[in-house]
mmCIF file of C-alpha atoms in Angstrom:
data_model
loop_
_atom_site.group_PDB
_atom_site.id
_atom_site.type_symbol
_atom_site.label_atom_id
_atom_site.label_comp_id
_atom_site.label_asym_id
_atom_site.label_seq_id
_atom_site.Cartn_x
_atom_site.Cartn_y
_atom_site.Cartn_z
ATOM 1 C CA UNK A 1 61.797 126.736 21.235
ATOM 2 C CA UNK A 2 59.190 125.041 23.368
ATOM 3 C CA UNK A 3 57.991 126.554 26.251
ATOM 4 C CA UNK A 4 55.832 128.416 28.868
ATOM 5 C CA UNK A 5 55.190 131.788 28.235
ATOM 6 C CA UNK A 6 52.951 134.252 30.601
ATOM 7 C CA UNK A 7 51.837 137.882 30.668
ATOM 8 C CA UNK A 8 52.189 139.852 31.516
ATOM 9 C CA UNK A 9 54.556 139.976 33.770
ATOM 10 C CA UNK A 10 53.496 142.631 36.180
ATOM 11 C CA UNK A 11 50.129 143.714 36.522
ATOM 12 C CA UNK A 12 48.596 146.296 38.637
ATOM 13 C CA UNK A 13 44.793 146.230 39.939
ATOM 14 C CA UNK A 14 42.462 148.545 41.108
ATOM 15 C CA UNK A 15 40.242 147.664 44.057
ATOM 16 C CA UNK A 16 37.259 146.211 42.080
ATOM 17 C CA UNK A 17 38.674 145.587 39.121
ATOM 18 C CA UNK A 18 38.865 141.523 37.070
ATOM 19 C CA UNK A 19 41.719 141.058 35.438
ATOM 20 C CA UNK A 20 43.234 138.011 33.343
ATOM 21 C CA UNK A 21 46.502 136.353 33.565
ATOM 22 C CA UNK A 22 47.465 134.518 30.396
ATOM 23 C CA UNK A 23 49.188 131.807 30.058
ATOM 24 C CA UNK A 24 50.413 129.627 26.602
ATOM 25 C CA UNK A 25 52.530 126.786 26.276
ATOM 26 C CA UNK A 26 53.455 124.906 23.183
ATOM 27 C CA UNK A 27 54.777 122.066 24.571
ATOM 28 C CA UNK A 28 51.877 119.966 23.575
ATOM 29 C CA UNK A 29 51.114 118.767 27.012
ATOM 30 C CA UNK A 30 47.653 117.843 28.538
ATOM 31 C CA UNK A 31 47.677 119.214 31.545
ATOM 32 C CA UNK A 32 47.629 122.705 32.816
ATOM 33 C CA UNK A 33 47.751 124.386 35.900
ATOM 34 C CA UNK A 34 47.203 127.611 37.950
ATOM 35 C CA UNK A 35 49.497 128.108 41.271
ATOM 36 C CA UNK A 36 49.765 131.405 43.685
ATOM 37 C CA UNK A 37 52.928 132.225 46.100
ATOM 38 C CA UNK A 38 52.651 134.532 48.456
ATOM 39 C CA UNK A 39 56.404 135.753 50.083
ATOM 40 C CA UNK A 40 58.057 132.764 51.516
ATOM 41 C CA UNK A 41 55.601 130.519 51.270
ATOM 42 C CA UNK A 42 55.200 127.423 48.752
ATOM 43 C CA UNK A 43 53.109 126.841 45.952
ATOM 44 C CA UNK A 44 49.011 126.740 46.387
ATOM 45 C CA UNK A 45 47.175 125.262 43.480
ATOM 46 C CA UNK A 46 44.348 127.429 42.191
ATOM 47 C CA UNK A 47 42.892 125.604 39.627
ATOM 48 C CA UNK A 48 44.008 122.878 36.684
ATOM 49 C CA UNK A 49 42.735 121.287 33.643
ATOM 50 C CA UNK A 50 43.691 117.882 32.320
ATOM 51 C CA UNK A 51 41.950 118.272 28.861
ATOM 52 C CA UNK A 52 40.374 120.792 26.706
ATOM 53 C CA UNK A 53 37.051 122.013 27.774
ATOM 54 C CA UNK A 54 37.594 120.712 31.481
ATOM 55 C CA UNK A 55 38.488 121.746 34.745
ATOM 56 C CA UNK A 56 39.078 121.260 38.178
ATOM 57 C CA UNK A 57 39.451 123.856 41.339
ATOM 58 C CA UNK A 58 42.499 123.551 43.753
ATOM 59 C CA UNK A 59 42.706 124.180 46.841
ATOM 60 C CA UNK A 60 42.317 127.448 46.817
ATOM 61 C CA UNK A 61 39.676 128.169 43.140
ATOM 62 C CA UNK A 62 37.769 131.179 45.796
ATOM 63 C CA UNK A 63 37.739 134.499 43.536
ATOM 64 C CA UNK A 64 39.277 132.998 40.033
ATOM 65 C CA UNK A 65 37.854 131.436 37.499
ATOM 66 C CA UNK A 66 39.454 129.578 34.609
ATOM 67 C CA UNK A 67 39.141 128.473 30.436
ATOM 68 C CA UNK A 68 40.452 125.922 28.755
ATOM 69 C CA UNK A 69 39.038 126.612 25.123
ATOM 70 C CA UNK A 70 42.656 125.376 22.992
ATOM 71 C CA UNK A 71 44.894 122.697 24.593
ATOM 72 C CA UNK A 72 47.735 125.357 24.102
ATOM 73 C CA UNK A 73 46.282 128.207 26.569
ATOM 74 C CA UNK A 74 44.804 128.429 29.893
ATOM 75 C CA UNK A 75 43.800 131.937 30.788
ATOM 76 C CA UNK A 76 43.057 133.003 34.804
ATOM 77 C CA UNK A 77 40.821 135.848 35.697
ATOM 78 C CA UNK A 78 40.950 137.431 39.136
ATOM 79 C CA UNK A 79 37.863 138.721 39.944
ATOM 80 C CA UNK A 80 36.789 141.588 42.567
ATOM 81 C CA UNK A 81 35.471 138.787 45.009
ATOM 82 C CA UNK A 82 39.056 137.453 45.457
ATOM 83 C CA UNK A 83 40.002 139.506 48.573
ATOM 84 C CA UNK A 84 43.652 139.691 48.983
ATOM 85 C CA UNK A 85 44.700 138.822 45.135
ATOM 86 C CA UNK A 86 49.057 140.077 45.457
ATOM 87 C CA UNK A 87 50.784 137.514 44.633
ATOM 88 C CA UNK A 88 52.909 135.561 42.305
ATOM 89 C CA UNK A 89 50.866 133.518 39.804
ATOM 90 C CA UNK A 90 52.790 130.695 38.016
ATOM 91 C CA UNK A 91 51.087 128.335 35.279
ATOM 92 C CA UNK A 92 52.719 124.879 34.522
ATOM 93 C CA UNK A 93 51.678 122.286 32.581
ATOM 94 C CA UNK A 94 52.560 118.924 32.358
ATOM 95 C CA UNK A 95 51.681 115.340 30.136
ATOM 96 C CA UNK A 96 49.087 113.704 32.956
ATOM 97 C CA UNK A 97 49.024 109.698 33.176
ATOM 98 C CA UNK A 98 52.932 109.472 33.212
ATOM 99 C CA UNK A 99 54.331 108.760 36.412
ATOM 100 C CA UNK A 100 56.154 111.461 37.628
ATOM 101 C CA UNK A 101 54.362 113.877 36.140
ATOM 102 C CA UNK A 102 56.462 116.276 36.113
ATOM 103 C CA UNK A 103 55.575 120.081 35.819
ATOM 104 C CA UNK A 104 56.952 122.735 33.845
ATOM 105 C CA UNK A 105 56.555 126.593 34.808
ATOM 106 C CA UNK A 106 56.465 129.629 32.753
ATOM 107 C CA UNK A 107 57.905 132.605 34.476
ATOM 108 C CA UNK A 108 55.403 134.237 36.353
ATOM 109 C CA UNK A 109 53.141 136.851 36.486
ATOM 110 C CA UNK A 110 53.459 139.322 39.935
ATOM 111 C CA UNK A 111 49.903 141.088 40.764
ATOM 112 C CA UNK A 112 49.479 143.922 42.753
ATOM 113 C CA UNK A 113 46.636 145.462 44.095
ATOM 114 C CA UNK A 114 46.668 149.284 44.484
ATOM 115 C CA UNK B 1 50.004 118.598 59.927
ATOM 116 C CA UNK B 2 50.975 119.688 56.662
ATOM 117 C CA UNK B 3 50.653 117.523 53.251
ATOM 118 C CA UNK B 4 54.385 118.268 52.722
ATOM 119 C CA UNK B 5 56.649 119.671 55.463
ATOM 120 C CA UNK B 6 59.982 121.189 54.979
ATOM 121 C CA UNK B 7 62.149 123.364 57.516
ATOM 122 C CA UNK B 8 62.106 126.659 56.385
ATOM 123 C CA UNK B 9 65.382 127.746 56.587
ATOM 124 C CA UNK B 10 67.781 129.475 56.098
ATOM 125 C CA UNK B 11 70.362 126.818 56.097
ATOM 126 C CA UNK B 12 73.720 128.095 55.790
ATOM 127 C CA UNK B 13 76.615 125.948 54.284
ATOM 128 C CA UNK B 14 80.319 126.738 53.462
ATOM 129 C CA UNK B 15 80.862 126.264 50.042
ATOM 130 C CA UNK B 16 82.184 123.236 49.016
ATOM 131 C CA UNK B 17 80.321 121.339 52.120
ATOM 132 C CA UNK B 18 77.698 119.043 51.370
ATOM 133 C CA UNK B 19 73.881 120.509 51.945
ATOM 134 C CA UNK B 20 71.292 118.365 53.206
ATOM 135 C CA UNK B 21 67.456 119.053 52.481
ATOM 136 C CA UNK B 22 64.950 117.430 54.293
ATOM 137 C CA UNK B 23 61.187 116.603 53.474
ATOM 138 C CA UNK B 24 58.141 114.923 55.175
ATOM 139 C CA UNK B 25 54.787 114.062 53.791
ATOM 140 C CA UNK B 26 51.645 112.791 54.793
ATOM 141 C CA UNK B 27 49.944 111.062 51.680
ATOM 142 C CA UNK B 28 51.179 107.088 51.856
ATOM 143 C CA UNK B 29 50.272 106.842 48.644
ATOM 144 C CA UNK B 30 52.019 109.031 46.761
ATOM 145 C CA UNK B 31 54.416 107.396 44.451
ATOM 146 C CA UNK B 32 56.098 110.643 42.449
ATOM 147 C CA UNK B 33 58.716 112.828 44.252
ATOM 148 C CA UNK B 34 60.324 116.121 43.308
ATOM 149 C CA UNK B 35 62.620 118.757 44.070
ATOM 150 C CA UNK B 36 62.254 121.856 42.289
ATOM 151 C CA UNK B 37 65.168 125.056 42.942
ATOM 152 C CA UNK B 38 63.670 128.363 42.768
ATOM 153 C CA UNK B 39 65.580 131.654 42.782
ATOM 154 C CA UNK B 40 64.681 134.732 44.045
ATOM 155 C CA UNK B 41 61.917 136.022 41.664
ATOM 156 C CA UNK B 42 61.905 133.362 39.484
ATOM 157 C CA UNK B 43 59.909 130.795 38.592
ATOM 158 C CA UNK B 44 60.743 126.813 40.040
ATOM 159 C CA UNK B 45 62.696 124.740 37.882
ATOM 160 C CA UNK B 46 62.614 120.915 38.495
ATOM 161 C CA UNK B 47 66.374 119.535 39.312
ATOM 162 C CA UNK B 48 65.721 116.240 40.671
ATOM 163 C CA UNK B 49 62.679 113.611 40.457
ATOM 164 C CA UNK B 50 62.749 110.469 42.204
ATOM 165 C CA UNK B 51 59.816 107.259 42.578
ATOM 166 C CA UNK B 52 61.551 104.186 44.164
ATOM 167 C CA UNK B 53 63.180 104.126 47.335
ATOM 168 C CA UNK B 54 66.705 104.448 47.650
ATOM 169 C CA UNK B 55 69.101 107.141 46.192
ATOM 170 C CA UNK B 56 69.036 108.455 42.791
ATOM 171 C CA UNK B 57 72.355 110.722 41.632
ATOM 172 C CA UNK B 58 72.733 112.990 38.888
ATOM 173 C CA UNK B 59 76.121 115.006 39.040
ATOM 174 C CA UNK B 60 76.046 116.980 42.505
ATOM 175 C CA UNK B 61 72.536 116.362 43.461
ATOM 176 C CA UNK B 62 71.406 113.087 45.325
ATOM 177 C CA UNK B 63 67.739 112.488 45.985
ATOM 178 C CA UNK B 64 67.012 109.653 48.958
ATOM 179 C CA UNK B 65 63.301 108.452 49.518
ATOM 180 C CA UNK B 66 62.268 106.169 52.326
ATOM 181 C CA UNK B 67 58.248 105.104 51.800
ATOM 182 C CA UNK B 68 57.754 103.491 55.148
ATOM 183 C CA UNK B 69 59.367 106.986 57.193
ATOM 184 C CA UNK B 70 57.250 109.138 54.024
ATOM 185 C CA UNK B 71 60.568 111.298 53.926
ATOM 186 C CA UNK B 72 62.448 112.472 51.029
ATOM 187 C CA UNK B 73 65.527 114.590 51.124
ATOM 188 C CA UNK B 74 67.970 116.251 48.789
ATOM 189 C CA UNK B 75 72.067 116.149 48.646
ATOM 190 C CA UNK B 76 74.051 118.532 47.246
ATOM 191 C CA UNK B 77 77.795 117.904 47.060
ATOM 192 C CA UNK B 78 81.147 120.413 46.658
ATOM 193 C CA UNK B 79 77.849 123.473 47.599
ATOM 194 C CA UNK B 80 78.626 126.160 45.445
ATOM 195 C CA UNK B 81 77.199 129.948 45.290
ATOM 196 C CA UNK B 82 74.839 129.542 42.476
ATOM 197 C CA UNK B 83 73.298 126.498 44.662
ATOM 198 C CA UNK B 84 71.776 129.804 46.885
ATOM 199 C CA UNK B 85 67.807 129.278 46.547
ATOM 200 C CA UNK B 86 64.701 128.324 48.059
ATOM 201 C CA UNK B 87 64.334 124.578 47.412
ATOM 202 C CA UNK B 88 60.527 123.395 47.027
ATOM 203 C CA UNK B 89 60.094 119.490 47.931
ATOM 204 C CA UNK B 90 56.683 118.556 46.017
ATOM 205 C CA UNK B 91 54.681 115.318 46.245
ATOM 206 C CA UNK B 92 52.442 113.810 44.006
ATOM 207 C CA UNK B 93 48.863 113.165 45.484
ATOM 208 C CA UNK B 94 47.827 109.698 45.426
ATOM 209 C CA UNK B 95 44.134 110.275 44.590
ATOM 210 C CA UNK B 96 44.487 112.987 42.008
ATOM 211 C CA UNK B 97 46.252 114.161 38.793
ATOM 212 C CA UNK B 98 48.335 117.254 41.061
ATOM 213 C CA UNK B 99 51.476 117.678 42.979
ATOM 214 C CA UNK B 100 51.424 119.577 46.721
ATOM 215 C CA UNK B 101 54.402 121.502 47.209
ATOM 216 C CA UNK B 102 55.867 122.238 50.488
ATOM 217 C CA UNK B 103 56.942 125.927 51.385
ATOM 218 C CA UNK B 104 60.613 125.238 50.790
ATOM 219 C CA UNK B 105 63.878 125.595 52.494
ATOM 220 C CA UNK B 106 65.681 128.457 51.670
ATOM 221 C CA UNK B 107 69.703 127.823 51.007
ATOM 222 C CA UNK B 108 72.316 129.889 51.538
ATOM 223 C CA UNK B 109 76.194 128.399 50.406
ATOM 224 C CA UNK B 110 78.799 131.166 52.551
ATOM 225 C CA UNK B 111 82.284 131.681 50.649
#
């Protein structure tokens, strides 16, 4: 089956501590992207990559940093300078040039910071 | 203002009634439209997409865009319980390869 797949699915942080989010898809798209919700709120975009080896920061990129080594994964690391990392994190991806451009999410990972 | 705004909710429907979904947004360019249904927990999944103006149907669900008001909004006849979500309206920028979401109206269909 094709898909989105993330883990893990929970994850708990200490204060200081980087930890990475993974996130594969074997869908074969292009695109790949990094979003964070926060309780009743929308999606922010974090960061996304259109092809292997490149990247772009979203509108909120502060505190994470991103690879994009293989076309099929697209890892995000918190690190200790992001301030107030509990969230949801959801990775999509999606073939870019096409117009609707429509994404596809894997099923989340929920952070929390002890 | 907001890229994408959408009333927050909740919006409470008998089931069976039709629910209507509004969104506004602020890019005039933006040619791609979606509306994705998320349950509680869960990750968004994308029900309805829609690029010209006019209406667009696809069994219970009826998209509407109107470029010159930049508003989109979402139909959803004969409401049942499942239909219970937050529903994300999400635009695609005009001047870049990524789609702004709005915070989403949550939906709640009353038996």
């Amino acid at each position: 089956d094709g898909g989105i797949t993330q883990s893990p699915k929970y994850l708990f942080r200490k204060e200081g501590q980087n930890v990475t989010l993974s996130c594969e898809q074997n869908l074969n798209h292009d695109a790949m992207y990094w979003y964070r919700q926060d309780p009743g709120q929308g999606l922010r975009l974090i960061y996304y990559s259109q092809i292997v080896n490149d990247f772009q920061k979203g509108d909120i990129a502060e505190g994470y940093s991103v690879s994009r080594e293989k076309k099929e994964s697209f890892p995000l690391t918190v690190t200790s300078a992001q301030k107030n990392p509990t969230a949801f994190y959801l990775c999509a991806s999606s073939i870019p040039g096409v117009t609707y451009n429509e994404q596809f999410f894997g099923p989340g990972t929920r952070l929390t910071v002890l | 203002q907001k890229e994408v705004e959408q009333n927050s909710g909740p919006l409470s429907v008998p089931e069976g009634a039709i629910a209507s979904l509004n969104c506004t947004y602020s890019d005039r360019g933006s040619q791609s439209f979606f509306w994705y249904r998320q349950y509680s927990g869960k990750s968004p999944e994308l029900i309805m997409f829609i690029y010209s103006n006019g209406d667009k149907e696809d069994g219970r669900f009826t998209a509407q865009l109107n470029k010159a008001s930049q508003y989109v909004s979402l139909l959803i006849r004969d409401s049942q319980p499942s239909d219970s979500a937050t529903y994300l309206c999400a635009v695609k920028a005009s001047s870049a390869s990524k789609i702004i979401f709005g915070s989403g109206t949550r939906l709640s269909i009353r038996p």
